[in-house]
GROMACS .gro file of C-alpha atoms in nm:
model
  489
    1UNK     CA    1  -2.657 -21.163  -4.940
    2UNK     CA    2  -2.348 -20.930  -4.999
    3UNK     CA    3  -2.299 -21.055  -5.354
    4UNK     CA    4  -2.665 -20.951  -5.449
    5UNK     CA    5  -2.798 -21.326  -5.478
    6UNK     CA    6  -3.118 -21.249  -5.258
    7UNK     CA    7  -3.333 -21.537  -5.321
    8UNK     CA    8  -3.044 -21.780  -5.300
    9UNK     CA    9  -2.925 -21.614  -4.953
   10UNK     CA   10  -3.263 -21.653  -4.827
   11UNK     CA   11  -3.301 -22.015  -4.923
   12UNK     CA   12  -2.954 -22.089  -4.752
   13UNK     CA   13  -3.072 -21.915  -4.425
   14UNK     CA   14  -3.385 -22.097  -4.398
   15UNK     CA   15  -3.222 -22.417  -4.458
   16UNK     CA   16  -2.952 -22.352  -4.212
   17UNK     CA   17  -3.195 -22.276  -3.938
   18UNK     CA   18  -3.371 -22.605  -3.960
   19UNK     CA   19  -3.118 -22.800  -3.759
   20UNK     CA   20  -2.990 -22.515  -3.529
   21UNK     CA   21  -3.096 -22.483  -3.174
   22UNK     CA   22  -2.829 -22.244  -3.078
   23UNK     CA   23  -2.961 -21.892  -2.993
   24UNK     CA   24  -2.638 -21.721  -3.128
   25UNK     CA   25  -2.656 -21.875  -3.468
   26UNK     CA   26  -3.034 -21.841  -3.493
   27UNK     CA   27  -2.959 -21.465  -3.445
   28UNK     CA   28  -2.703 -21.451  -3.690
   29UNK     CA   29  -2.940 -21.591  -3.934
   30UNK     CA   30  -3.208 -21.364  -3.833
   31UNK     CA   31  -2.984 -21.093  -3.905
   32UNK     CA   32  -2.938 -21.199  -4.280
   33UNK     CA   33  -3.333 -21.220  -4.294
   34UNK     CA   34  -3.356 -20.878  -4.148
   35UNK     CA   35  -3.107 -20.716  -4.388
   36UNK     CA   36  -3.283 -20.878  -4.682
   37UNK     CA   37  -3.627 -20.747  -4.565
   38UNK     CA   38  -3.478 -20.400  -4.524
   39UNK     CA   39  -3.379 -20.405  -4.862
   40UNK     CA   40  -3.733 -20.442  -5.014
   41UNK     CA   41  -3.852 -20.184  -4.780
   42UNK     CA   42  -4.013 -20.360  -4.495
   43UNK     CA   43  -3.876 -20.195  -4.200
   44UNK     CA   44  -4.139 -20.318  -3.944
   45UNK     CA   45  -4.054 -20.674  -4.054
   46UNK     CA   46  -3.693 -20.585  -4.027
   47UNK     CA   47  -3.712 -20.457  -3.666
   48UNK     CA   48  -3.934 -20.735  -3.552
   49UNK     CA   49  -3.684 -21.008  -3.667
   50UNK     CA   50  -3.367 -20.797  -3.512
   51UNK     CA   51  -3.546 -20.740  -3.185
   52UNK     CA   52  -3.684 -21.107  -3.150
   53UNK     CA   53  -3.344 -21.246  -3.226
   54UNK     CA   54  -3.140 -20.990  -3.019
   55UNK     CA   55  -3.296 -20.988  -2.682
   56UNK     CA   56  -3.236 -21.382  -2.604
   57UNK     CA   57  -2.851 -21.332  -2.675
   58UNK     CA   58  -2.783 -21.014  -2.501
   59UNK     CA   59  -2.590 -21.167  -2.212
   60UNK     CA   60  -2.409 -21.435  -2.406
   61UNK     CA   61  -2.336 -21.241  -2.730
   62UNK     CA   62  -2.352 -20.881  -2.616
   63UNK     CA   63  -2.169 -20.734  -2.924
   64UNK     CA   64  -2.402 -20.916  -3.180
   65UNK     CA   65  -2.683 -20.807  -2.989
   66UNK     CA   66  -2.548 -20.462  -2.988
   67UNK     CA   67  -2.484 -20.473  -3.363
   68UNK     CA   68  -2.834 -20.602  -3.430
   69UNK     CA   69  -2.987 -20.313  -3.231
   70UNK     CA   70  -2.812 -20.064  -3.432
   71UNK     CA   71  -2.963 -20.198  -3.730
   72UNK     CA   72  -3.296 -20.198  -3.565
   73UNK     CA   73  -3.273 -19.811  -3.492
   74UNK     CA   74  -3.228 -19.785  -3.854
   75UNK     CA   75  -3.540 -19.958  -3.934
   76UNK     CA   76  -3.747 -19.766  -3.659
   77UNK     CA   77  -3.601 -19.460  -3.833
   78UNK     CA   78  -3.702 -19.569  -4.183
   79UNK     CA   79  -4.024 -19.644  -4.045
   80UNK     CA   80  -4.096 -19.312  -3.878
   81UNK     CA   81  -4.189 -19.499  -3.586
   82UNK     CA   82  -4.081 -19.335  -3.236
   83UNK     CA   83  -4.218 -19.631  -3.020
   84UNK     CA   84  -3.988 -19.890  -3.218
   85UNK     CA   85  -3.680 -19.670  -3.143
   86UNK     CA   86  -3.777 -19.605  -2.783
   87UNK     CA   87  -3.802 -19.993  -2.739
   88UNK     CA   88  -3.461 -20.006  -2.857
   89UNK     CA   89  -3.319 -19.751  -2.616
   90UNK     CA   90  -3.440 -19.952  -2.314
   91UNK     CA   91  -3.300 -20.263  -2.427
   92UNK     CA   92  -2.979 -20.101  -2.536
   93UNK     CA   93  -2.815 -20.138  -2.169
   94UNK     CA   94  -2.824 -20.519  -2.215
   95UNK     CA   95  -2.623 -20.532  -2.528
   96UNK     CA   96  -2.263 -20.418  -2.629
   97UNK     CA   97  -2.226 -20.098  -2.791
   98UNK     CA   98  -2.475 -19.958  -2.576
   99UNK     CA   99  -2.330 -19.586  -2.630
  100UNK     CA  100  -2.339 -19.630  -2.995
  101UNK     CA  101  -2.699 -19.778  -2.988
  102UNK     CA  102  -2.806 -19.456  -2.806
  103UNK     CA  103  -2.643 -19.217  -2.994
  104UNK     CA  104  -2.818 -19.357  -3.317
  105UNK     CA  105  -3.140 -19.369  -3.147
  106UNK     CA  106  -3.114 -19.012  -3.036
  107UNK     CA  107  -3.012 -18.887  -3.381
  108UNK     CA  108  -3.311 -19.071  -3.527
  109UNK     CA  109  -3.565 -18.952  -3.256
  110UNK     CA  110  -3.436 -18.602  -3.315
  111UNK     CA  111  -3.566 -18.620  -3.700
  112UNK     CA  112  -3.905 -18.754  -3.599
  113UNK     CA  113  -4.212 -18.533  -3.641
  114UNK     CA  114  -4.256 -18.334  -3.323
  115UNK     CA  115  -3.916 -18.429  -3.170
  116UNK     CA  116  -3.720 -18.199  -2.948
  117UNK     CA  117  -3.408 -18.178  -3.092
  118UNK     CA  118  -3.203 -18.030  -2.791
  119UNK     CA  119  -3.012 -18.337  -2.743
  120UNK     CA  120  -2.913 -18.341  -3.137
  121UNK     CA  121  -2.566 -18.212  -3.081
  122UNK     CA  122  -2.479 -18.483  -2.824
  123UNK     CA  123  -2.600 -18.734  -3.051
  124UNK     CA  124  -2.396 -18.613  -3.340
  125UNK     CA  125  -2.084 -18.630  -3.116
  126UNK     CA  126  -2.158 -18.974  -3.060
  127UNK     CA  127  -2.214 -19.040  -3.449
  128UNK     CA  128  -1.866 -18.897  -3.511
  129UNK     CA  129  -1.706 -19.099  -3.257
  130UNK     CA  130  -1.851 -19.401  -3.419
  131UNK     CA  131  -1.724 -19.303  -3.749
  132UNK     CA  132  -1.372 -19.287  -3.613
  133UNK     CA  133  -1.384 -19.624  -3.435
  134UNK     CA  134  -1.552 -19.790  -3.745
  135UNK     CA  135  -1.220 -19.748  -3.943
  136UNK     CA  136  -1.213 -20.013  -4.208
  137UNK     CA  137  -1.519 -20.228  -4.082
  138UNK     CA  138  -1.777 -20.367  -4.303
  139UNK     CA  139  -1.888 -20.188  -4.594
  140UNK     CA  140  -2.264 -20.228  -4.472
  141UNK     CA  141  -2.184 -20.024  -4.158
  142UNK     CA  142  -1.984 -19.765  -4.354
  143UNK     CA  143  -2.262 -19.702  -4.567
  144UNK     CA  144  -2.525 -19.679  -4.265
  145UNK     CA  145  -2.301 -19.444  -4.080
  146UNK     CA  146  -2.225 -19.244  -4.412
  147UNK     CA  147  -2.642 -19.199  -4.446
  148UNK     CA  148  -2.653 -19.088  -4.090
  149UNK     CA  149  -2.395 -18.838  -4.145
  150UNK     CA  150  -2.560 -18.720  -4.479
  151UNK     CA  151  -2.877 -18.692  -4.270
  152UNK     CA  152  -2.735 -18.417  -4.029
  153UNK     CA  153  -2.543 -18.244  -4.289
  154UNK     CA  154  -2.188 -18.343  -4.260
  155UNK     CA  155  -2.104 -18.424  -4.621
  156UNK     CA  156  -1.734 -18.446  -4.614
  157UNK     CA  157  -1.755 -18.727  -4.333
  158UNK     CA  158  -2.051 -18.908  -4.518
  159UNK     CA  159  -1.844 -18.889  -4.849
  160UNK     CA  160  -1.547 -19.049  -4.678
  161UNK     CA  161  -1.735 -19.303  -4.523
  162UNK     CA  162  -1.901 -19.403  -4.847
  163UNK     CA  163  -1.560 -19.385  -5.046
  164UNK     CA  164  -1.420 -19.618  -4.810
  165UNK     CA  165  -1.714 -19.857  -4.823
  166UNK     CA  166  -1.716 -19.839  -5.224
  167UNK     CA  167  -1.350 -19.968  -5.217
  168UNK     CA  168  -1.439 -20.236  -4.985
  169UNK     CA  169  -1.728 -20.342  -5.190
  170UNK     CA  170  -1.526 -20.346  -5.528
  171UNK     CA  171  -1.236 -20.528  -5.375
  172UNK     CA  172  -1.467 -20.835  -5.235
  173UNK     CA  173  -1.726 -20.812  -5.514
  174UNK     CA  174  -2.015 -20.703  -5.274
  175UNK     CA  175  -2.220 -20.627  -5.558
  176UNK     CA  176  -2.540 -20.641  -5.326
  177UNK     CA  177  -2.403 -20.393  -5.079
  178UNK     CA  178  -2.284 -20.134  -5.350
  179UNK     CA  179  -2.607 -19.978  -5.452
  180UNK     CA  180  -2.677 -19.865  -5.095
  181UNK     CA  181  -2.307 -19.720  -5.086
  182UNK     CA  182  -2.320 -19.550  -5.412
  183UNK     CA  183  -2.660 -19.389  -5.339
  184UNK     CA  184  -2.477 -19.193  -5.026
  185UNK     CA  185  -2.162 -19.148  -5.243
  186UNK     CA  186  -2.365 -18.971  -5.522
  187UNK     CA  187  -2.514 -18.737  -5.274
  188UNK     CA  188  -2.178 -18.686  -5.118
  189UNK     CA  189  -2.024 -18.612  -5.439
  190UNK     CA  190  -2.281 -18.350  -5.540
  191UNK     CA  191  -2.261 -18.183  -5.223
  192UNK     CA  192  -1.890 -18.145  -5.278
  193UNK     CA  193  -1.940 -18.000  -5.618
  194UNK     CA  194  -1.853 -18.322  -5.829
  195UNK     CA  195  -2.148 -18.309  -6.040
  196UNK     CA  196  -2.020 -18.554  -6.324
  197UNK     CA  197  -1.901 -18.813  -6.078
  198UNK     CA  198  -2.226 -18.783  -5.888
  199UNK     CA  199  -2.416 -18.873  -6.181
  200UNK     CA  200  -2.192 -19.151  -6.258
  201UNK     CA  201  -2.244 -19.317  -5.910
  202UNK     CA  202  -2.608 -19.272  -5.931
  203UNK     CA  203  -2.641 -19.438  -6.273
  204UNK     CA  204  -2.423 -19.732  -6.181
  205UNK     CA  205  -2.624 -19.751  -5.863
  206UNK     CA  206  -2.947 -19.765  -6.024
  207UNK     CA  207  -2.873 -20.033  -6.258
  208UNK     CA  208  -2.705 -20.254  -5.983
  209UNK     CA  209  -3.016 -20.182  -5.765
  210UNK     CA  210  -3.242 -20.309  -6.050
  211UNK     CA  211  -3.026 -20.599  -6.116
  212UNK     CA  212  -3.014 -20.713  -5.745
  213UNK     CA  213  -3.369 -20.624  -5.652
  214UNK     CA  214  -3.257 -20.368  -5.383
  215UNK     CA  215  -3.556 -20.181  -5.369
  216UNK     CA  216  -3.432 -19.945  -5.074
  217UNK     CA  217  -3.146 -19.823  -5.263
  218UNK     CA  218  -3.337 -19.778  -5.597
  219UNK     CA  219  -3.548 -19.518  -5.412
  220UNK     CA  220  -3.261 -19.341  -5.242
  221UNK     CA  221  -3.075 -19.346  -5.600
  222UNK     CA  222  -3.368 -19.220  -5.789
  223UNK     CA  223  -3.412 -18.918  -5.524
  224UNK     CA  224  -3.040 -18.840  -5.589
  225UNK     CA  225  -3.085 -18.845  -5.985
  226UNK     CA  226  -3.426 -18.657  -5.957
  227UNK     CA  227  -3.250 -18.380  -5.740
  228UNK     CA  228  -2.958 -18.375  -6.012
  229UNK     CA  229  -3.238 -18.342  -6.268
  230UNK     CA  230  -3.422 -18.068  -6.083
  231UNK     CA  231  -3.093 -17.865  -6.055
  232UNK     CA  232  -3.057 -17.896  -6.431
  233UNK     CA  233  -3.424 -17.802  -6.513
  234UNK     CA  234  -3.459 -18.153  -6.685
  235UNK     CA  235  -3.826 -18.206  -6.620
  236UNK     CA  236  -3.843 -18.488  -6.863
  237UNK     CA  237  -3.562 -18.686  -6.672
  238UNK     CA  238  -3.719 -18.619  -6.330
  239UNK     CA  239  -4.044 -18.734  -6.436
  240UNK     CA  240  -3.902 -19.053  -6.604
  241UNK     CA  241  -3.694 -19.152  -6.279
  242UNK     CA  242  -3.971 -19.117  -6.052
  243UNK     CA  243  -4.241 -19.296  -6.293
  244UNK     CA  244  -4.024 -19.597  -6.218
  245UNK     CA  245  -4.199 -19.625  -5.875
  246UNK     CA  246  -4.563 -19.603  -6.041
  247UNK     CA  247  -4.769 -19.886  -5.897
  248UNK     CA  248  -4.507 -20.033  -5.674
  249UNK     CA  249  -4.397 -20.037  -5.314
  250UNK     CA  250  -4.232 -19.712  -5.257
  251UNK     CA  251  -3.957 -19.669  -4.968
  252UNK     CA  252  -4.095 -19.465  -4.657
  253UNK     CA  253  -4.026 -19.094  -4.737
  254UNK     CA  254  -4.005 -19.135  -5.099
  255UNK     CA  255  -4.299 -18.927  -5.187
  256UNK     CA  256  -4.180 -18.649  -4.983
  257UNK     CA  257  -3.832 -18.681  -5.124
  258UNK     CA  258  -3.993 -18.668  -5.473
  259UNK     CA  259  -4.212 -18.351  -5.375
  260UNK     CA  260  -3.897 -18.177  -5.275
  261UNK     CA  261  -3.715 -18.265  -5.588
  262UNK     CA  262  -4.018 -18.136  -5.801
  263UNK     CA  263  -4.022 -17.830  -5.602
  264UNK     CA  264  -3.663 -17.752  -5.647
  265UNK     CA  265  -3.748 -17.782  -6.017
  266UNK     CA  266  -4.031 -17.535  -5.986
  267UNK     CA  267  -3.831 -17.293  -5.813
  268UNK     CA  268  -3.555 -17.290  -6.078
  269UNK     CA  269  -3.795 -17.270  -6.339
  270UNK     CA  270  -3.989 -16.961  -6.170
  271UNK     CA  271  -4.306 -17.147  -6.091
  272UNK     CA  272  -4.309 -16.993  -5.749
  273UNK     CA  273  -4.655 -17.075  -5.622
  274UNK     CA  274  -4.630 -17.437  -5.675
  275UNK     CA  275  -4.297 -17.492  -5.509
  276UNK     CA  276  -4.433 -17.287  -5.205
  277UNK     CA  277  -4.731 -17.486  -5.178
  278UNK     CA  278  -4.573 -17.828  -5.214
  279UNK     CA  279  -4.268 -17.735  -4.986
  280UNK     CA  280  -4.512 -17.607  -4.688
  281UNK     CA  281  -4.667 -17.941  -4.677
  282UNK     CA  282  -4.317 -18.085  -4.614
  283UNK     CA  283  -4.237 -17.838  -4.346
  284UNK     CA  284  -4.334 -18.024  -4.047
  285UNK     CA  285  -4.100 -18.319  -4.127
  286UNK     CA  286  -3.767 -18.313  -3.970
  287UNK     CA  287  -3.642 -18.560  -4.236
  288UNK     CA  288  -3.678 -18.274  -4.478
  289UNK     CA  289  -3.497 -17.987  -4.291
  290UNK     CA  290  -3.257 -17.926  -4.587
  291UNK     CA  291  -3.547 -17.846  -4.797
  292UNK     CA  292  -3.663 -17.561  -4.564
  293UNK     CA  293  -3.434 -17.291  -4.737
  294UNK     CA  294  -3.610 -17.372  -5.062
  295UNK     CA  295  -3.943 -17.295  -4.888
  296UNK     CA  296  -3.793 -16.963  -4.725
  297UNK     CA  297  -3.700 -16.841  -5.092
  298UNK     CA  298  -4.021 -16.953  -5.259
  299UNK     CA  299  -4.241 -16.802  -4.991
  300UNK     CA  300  -4.066 -16.480  -4.978
  301UNK     CA  301  -4.102 -16.450  -5.371
  302UNK     CA  302  -4.472 -16.561  -5.338
  303UNK     CA  303  -4.517 -16.293  -5.070
  304UNK     CA  304  -4.590 -16.543  -4.816
  305UNK     CA  305  -4.398 -16.364  -4.559
  306UNK     CA  306  -4.511 -16.555  -4.226
  307UNK     CA  307  -4.458 -16.876  -4.385
  308UNK     CA  308  -4.115 -16.766  -4.496
  309UNK     CA  309  -4.020 -16.673  -4.151
  310UNK     CA  310  -4.125 -16.977  -3.979
  311UNK     CA  311  -3.933 -17.187  -4.238
  312UNK     CA  312  -3.613 -16.976  -4.169
  313UNK     CA  313  -3.655 -17.006  -3.803
  314UNK     CA  314  -3.686 -17.374  -3.820
  315UNK     CA  315  -3.379 -17.402  -4.040
  316UNK     CA  316  -3.191 -17.160  -3.812
  317UNK     CA  317  -3.255 -17.398  -3.527
  318UNK     CA  318  -3.163 -17.727  -3.721
  319UNK     CA  319  -2.830 -17.539  -3.858
  320UNK     CA  320  -2.714 -17.454  -3.502
  321UNK     CA  321  -2.787 -17.818  -3.378
  322UNK     CA  322  -2.572 -17.981  -3.647
  323UNK     CA  323  -2.284 -17.722  -3.638
  324UNK     CA  324  -2.203 -17.704  -4.016
  325UNK     CA  325  -2.051 -17.400  -4.161
  326UNK     CA  326  -2.259 -17.459  -4.497
  327UNK     CA  327  -2.583 -17.475  -4.278
  328UNK     CA  328  -2.502 -17.165  -4.104
  329UNK     CA  329  -2.438 -16.987  -4.428
  330UNK     CA  330  -2.768 -17.098  -4.549
  331UNK     CA  331  -2.945 -16.980  -4.229
  332UNK     CA  332  -2.795 -16.646  -4.258
  333UNK     CA  333  -2.919 -16.618  -4.629
  334UNK     CA  334  -3.275 -16.721  -4.520
  335UNK     CA  335  -3.241 -16.450  -4.237
  336UNK     CA  336  -3.157 -16.187  -4.522
  337UNK     CA  337  -3.443 -16.298  -4.736
  338UNK     CA  338  -3.714 -16.263  -4.443
  339UNK     CA  339  -3.567 -15.964  -4.276
  340UNK     CA  340  -3.465 -15.759  -4.584
  341UNK     CA  341  -3.398 -15.391  -4.553
  342UNK     CA  342  -3.063 -15.240  -4.402
  343UNK     CA  343  -2.950 -15.555  -4.243
  344UNK     CA  344  -2.980 -15.786  -4.552
  345UNK     CA  345  -2.660 -15.654  -4.717
  346UNK     CA  346  -2.472 -15.750  -4.380
  347UNK     CA  347  -2.637 -16.092  -4.359
  348UNK     CA  348  -2.579 -16.167  -4.722
  349UNK     CA  349  -2.182 -16.078  -4.690
  350UNK     CA  350  -2.187 -16.338  -4.372
  351UNK     CA  351  -2.349 -16.588  -4.536
  352UNK     CA  352  -2.088 -16.578  -4.854
  353UNK     CA  353  -1.819 -16.578  -4.587
  354UNK     CA  354  -1.935 -16.876  -4.417
  355UNK     CA  355  -2.002 -17.057  -4.757
  356UNK     CA  356  -1.625 -16.998  -4.860
  357UNK     CA  357  -1.488 -17.108  -4.517
  358UNK     CA  358  -1.682 -17.443  -4.561
  359UNK     CA  359  -1.602 -17.525  -4.915
  360UNK     CA  360  -1.898 -17.761  -4.988
  361UNK     CA  361  -2.229 -17.734  -5.130
  362UNK     CA  362  -2.137 -17.487  -5.410
  363UNK     CA  363  -2.491 -17.479  -5.552
  364UNK     CA  364  -2.613 -17.334  -5.223
  365UNK     CA  365  -2.315 -17.104  -5.221
  366UNK     CA  366  -2.424 -16.983  -5.569
  367UNK     CA  367  -2.777 -16.943  -5.472
  368UNK     CA  368  -2.647 -16.722  -5.187
  369UNK     CA  369  -2.450 -16.507  -5.426
  370UNK     CA  370  -2.724 -16.464  -5.651
  371UNK     CA  371  -2.986 -16.371  -5.400
  372UNK     CA  372  -2.699 -16.120  -5.287
  373UNK     CA  373  -2.651 -15.982  -5.630
  374UNK     CA  374  -3.030 -15.945  -5.680
  375UNK     CA  375  -3.058 -15.756  -5.385
  376UNK     CA  376  -2.785 -15.523  -5.447
  377UNK     CA  377  -2.917 -15.460  -5.797
  378UNK     CA  378  -3.269 -15.370  -5.659
  379UNK     CA  379  -3.085 -15.122  -5.424
  380UNK     CA  380  -2.940 -14.956  -5.771
  381UNK     CA  381  -2.586 -15.082  -5.664
  382UNK     CA  382  -2.523 -15.221  -5.982
  383UNK     CA  383  -2.140 -15.232  -5.971
  384UNK     CA  384  -2.154 -15.399  -5.636
  385UNK     CA  385  -2.380 -15.662  -5.765
  386UNK     CA  386  -2.175 -15.769  -6.048
  387UNK     CA  387  -1.930 -15.951  -5.858
  388UNK     CA  388  -2.143 -16.191  -5.670
  389UNK     CA  389  -2.348 -16.238  -5.992
  390UNK     CA  390  -2.058 -16.337  -6.166
  391UNK     CA  391  -1.934 -16.569  -5.944
  392UNK     CA  392  -2.277 -16.745  -5.899
  393UNK     CA  393  -2.326 -16.777  -6.308
  394UNK     CA  394  -1.968 -16.934  -6.324
  395UNK     CA  395  -2.063 -17.186  -6.051
  396UNK     CA  396  -2.404 -17.251  -6.202
  397UNK     CA  397  -2.254 -17.339  -6.533
  398UNK     CA  398  -1.998 -17.552  -6.398
  399UNK     CA  399  -2.270 -17.749  -6.226
  400UNK     CA  400  -2.503 -17.766  -6.503
  401UNK     CA  401  -2.776 -17.556  -6.346
  402UNK     CA  402  -2.915 -17.410  -6.645
  403UNK     CA  403  -3.220 -17.231  -6.513
  404UNK     CA  404  -3.024 -17.075  -6.230
  405UNK     CA  405  -2.754 -16.982  -6.442
  406UNK     CA  406  -3.015 -16.804  -6.697
  407UNK     CA  407  -3.133 -16.622  -6.388
  408UNK     CA  408  -2.791 -16.520  -6.288
  409UNK     CA  409  -2.714 -16.419  -6.658
  410UNK     CA  410  -3.036 -16.209  -6.693
  411UNK     CA  411  -2.948 -16.016  -6.364
  412UNK     CA  412  -2.610 -15.934  -6.474
  413UNK     CA  413  -2.746 -15.795  -6.809
  414UNK     CA  414  -2.962 -15.593  -6.582
  415UNK     CA  415  -2.652 -15.442  -6.419
  416UNK     CA  416  -2.503 -15.344  -6.760
  417UNK     CA  417  -2.267 -15.648  -6.778
  418UNK     CA  418  -2.168 -15.703  -7.123
  419UNK     CA  419  -1.998 -16.037  -7.100
  420UNK     CA  420  -2.309 -16.208  -6.937
  421UNK     CA  421  -2.384 -16.369  -7.278
  422UNK     CA  422  -2.057 -16.536  -7.305
  423UNK     CA  423  -2.076 -16.905  -7.404
  424UNK     CA  424  -1.899 -17.156  -7.172
  425UNK     CA  425  -1.634 -17.368  -7.308
  426UNK     CA  426  -1.679 -17.742  -7.420
  427UNK     CA  427  -1.717 -17.975  -7.142
  428UNK     CA  428  -1.566 -18.302  -7.194
  429UNK     CA  429  -1.728 -18.505  -6.958
  430UNK     CA  430  -2.069 -18.393  -7.070
  431UNK     CA  431  -2.001 -18.587  -7.407
  432UNK     CA  432  -1.998 -18.911  -7.227
  433UNK     CA  433  -2.238 -19.133  -7.053
  434UNK     CA  434  -2.194 -19.206  -6.703
  435UNK     CA  435  -2.056 -19.552  -6.770
  436UNK     CA  436  -1.822 -19.424  -7.040
  437UNK     CA  437  -1.680 -19.175  -6.800
  438UNK     CA  438  -1.610 -19.429  -6.545
  439UNK     CA  439  -1.433 -19.662  -6.797
  440UNK     CA  440  -1.226 -19.387  -6.916
  441UNK     CA  441  -1.122 -19.236  -6.585
  442UNK     CA  442  -1.007 -19.602  -6.485
  443UNK     CA  443  -0.842 -19.644  -6.830
  444UNK     CA  444  -0.638 -19.330  -6.776
  445UNK     CA  445  -0.551 -19.454  -6.430
  446UNK     CA  446  -0.354 -19.745  -6.605
  447UNK     CA  447  -0.595 -20.027  -6.558
  448UNK     CA  448  -0.642 -20.309  -6.794
  449UNK     CA  449  -0.984 -20.391  -6.941
  450UNK     CA  450  -0.988 -20.690  -6.729
  451UNK     CA  451  -0.927 -20.484  -6.394
  452UNK     CA  452  -1.185 -20.224  -6.496
  453UNK     CA  453  -1.448 -20.494  -6.564
  454UNK     CA  454  -1.372 -20.653  -6.209
  455UNK     CA  455  -1.418 -20.294  -6.052
  456UNK     CA  456  -1.732 -20.233  -6.231
  457UNK     CA  457  -1.880 -20.574  -6.266
  458UNK     CA  458  -1.864 -20.567  -6.661
  459UNK     CA  459  -1.738 -20.799  -6.902
  460UNK     CA  460  -1.352 -20.690  -7.060
  461UNK     CA  461  -1.538 -20.689  -7.401
  462UNK     CA  462  -1.810 -20.447  -7.259
  463UNK     CA  463  -1.509 -20.227  -7.116
  464UNK     CA  464  -1.356 -20.244  -7.464
  465UNK     CA  465  -1.682 -20.138  -7.623
  466UNK     CA  466  -1.734 -19.841  -7.381
  467UNK     CA  467  -1.372 -19.713  -7.477
  468UNK     CA  468  -1.449 -19.761  -7.849
  469UNK     CA  469  -1.760 -19.532  -7.795
  470UNK     CA  470  -1.560 -19.278  -7.578
  471UNK     CA  471  -1.252 -19.227  -7.789
  472UNK     CA  472  -1.426 -19.025  -8.049
  473UNK     CA  473  -1.601 -18.812  -7.843
  474UNK     CA  474  -1.298 -18.707  -7.663
  475UNK     CA  475  -1.085 -18.676  -7.964
  476UNK     CA  476  -0.823 -18.939  -7.882
  477UNK     CA  477  -0.727 -19.255  -8.046
  478UNK     CA  478  -0.533 -19.443  -7.762
  479UNK     CA  479  -0.528 -19.520  -7.404
  480UNK     CA  480  -0.201 -19.337  -7.365
  481UNK     CA  481  -0.367 -18.997  -7.483
  482UNK     CA  482  -0.629 -19.040  -7.207
  483UNK     CA  483  -0.362 -18.934  -6.944
  484UNK     CA  484  -0.306 -18.600  -7.116
  485UNK     CA  485  -0.683 -18.503  -7.092
  486UNK     CA  486  -0.820 -18.268  -6.853
  487UNK     CA  487  -1.094 -18.467  -6.666
  488UNK     CA  488  -1.212 -18.259  -6.409
  489UNK     CA  489  -1.458 -18.382  -6.128
   0.00000   0.00000   0.00000
């Protein structure tokens, strides 16, 4: 199962169960079946397998029962089923790790529609305790914890957990686990401003997910790629990655995540009404709280004041519960948009200060600076508008956010900024395919073709081919020259 041989693993688990009467061993086999079911987007079956096997062993093997209940919480969250999660909470006291099971359940329940989220801060505290206690545990657990931290906006912890899980997967050849890890890692890298590395992780993860039949990870990775394409204004690439799911079983929540990506694309390209309409349909789902600021901007620009105000209030509440500086910054930006007037300048300034304190989400910081600059220019304060607009333009260009960079550049020209049309320098990383970039970075670190192949599940010959293609693009002729190149994240 860990190596990605799904059918073989399933057949072995079925054969192993025939002579077994011991409930603990049957539970271990059920855990394998449940994980395989989860990977092909069958959360209800996953939940049933786990609950039926966990309860009979709660007294004799509480730790295993607790682990199974934690996986069952994730299945209930994926299925968006409150009843499934509440049944787990009721059973938690009979198992080991009851505190952690309750913490996961509380986070999951707080992110279901019509949830009361007052308990979310306490649940997040339990989630962070789990991350500390996890240490160098299994990569499956690391990937799951990373995904939960991503859901509550803690990108730094999510990235750290995913990076640790990635190392474990590559060390132990866990090719079947790696796609899920790379999905979280790609999202974390993007939120930390490492857009090339995010694209590399997503591209590798997509290929591995296709090869191993990991449908759940395929959906998660497709959402990351769609988001990157939306930021870059690449409508063709966004449509292509989403088209892979036409006519096939989609992960629960995938249509909504795809709609959020399409809405971000529309917002960047100036199709405001389309973005506002689509985002308004997602507004009630707590799973998409992090898309609410897009709705605030779209609704404000479309003149739908009440819709914008309601979305801003909802995001403020979520930001207050998760306690992340970037979320507080974006909440202030949303409030500046809906309040306008004299308070907007102060709110925008506070938002930028919070962004710089946090250091993550550079795309959101640039959007705040862009809106701040636009507001100042409308107030005819052109000289003051130039600084945030320059900063926004520089960040958008670094992130490859072409439509947003064009908007910032147009605003700068409107302030009389003569350098607004300056062309950015050559981006070496943009010359390479995602796999070429992976190979080049590992080669620059001194790894041999065989070692690189072991890390990336490629043959040494394929590694050599990627280097052969990459050298001319980078203007080098040997591996030794790679070390001297500037290869920023």
